[in-house]
Amino acid sequence: DTEVTQTPKHLVMGMTNKKSLKCEQHMGHRAMYWYKQKAKKPPELMFVYSYEKLSINESVPSRFSPECPNSSLLNLHLHALQPEDSALYLCASSQDGGEGYGYTFGSGTRLTVV
Amino acid sequence: AQSVTQLDSHVSVSEGTPVLLRCNYSSSYSPSLFWYVQHPNKGLQLLLKYTSAATLVKGINGFEAEFKKSETSFHLTKPSAHMSDAAEYFCVVSAPNTNAGKSTFGDGTTLTVKP
């Protein structure tokens, strides 16, 4: 299995809703990442988990809450989002030894906040 | 510190003609360099990577890139463009052997392929 699987592919949520994005990989990668991508822009790093521990939080607002239940799963819990949070949310993973090996990205979740 | 500059925001070629997407980097260590492709409403796919082995790197779908340390460049080429190559391309520089979120993305180059 050489894929990163993200669900759902599309999500529309109101500003008072709570929802979660899910990411799964079975490549044995021990680093997992959440990126946010706005249209016509490069991905922006949000969170990094290394060996299931949060190692980087790029000053992301607390309405985004990451969780890594095990080495194969990564969640992003969403609560009280704003319309400007609408974007493509990408999950990625990389091998032991880190980003020098490159990322495997999922197809993303297209989030619309109304 | 590291940075990456993609020199063209848009490149347009005709089908069957060569493709050149330019990337310059800056790094205070010996970097790893990558090219990713992103088709509309899709995730990013790794095209190729340089990790201090051969300076000419071959990737998927006929793409190549050459690492030139003296010019701090890592340009992406393909001899003959196909319609399916139309996409966004990102050059990325990373610190090797770390999970520290030390990857820097270029702003991207949009490749258009005309029939």
Coordinates of N, CA, C and O in Angstrom, one line a residue, chain A residues 29 32 60 68 95 98 106:
Chain A
H29 N 5.3 4.8 7.6 CA 5.8 6.2 7.8 C 5.6 6.6 9.3 O 4.5 6.5 9.8
M32 N 3.8 12.4 10.2 CA 2.6 12.7 9.4 C 2.3 14.2 9.6 O 2.7 14.8 10.7
V60 N -1.2 27.6 14.8 CA -2.5 27.4 14.2 C -3.6 27.7 15.2 O -3.4 27.4 16.4
C68 N -3.3 12.2 16.9 CA -2.7 11.0 16.2 C -2.9 9.8 17.1 O -2.1 9.5 18.0
Q95 N 8.9 9.0 5.5 CA 9.6 7.9 6.1 C 10.4 8.3 7.4 O 10.6 9.5 7.6
G98 N 12.7 11.4 8.0 CA 12.1 12.6 7.7 C 11.9 13.1 6.3 O 11.9 12.3 5.4
G106 N -2.0 12.8 0.5 CA -3.3 12.3 0.2 C -3.9 13.3 -0.8 O -3.3 14.3 -1.2

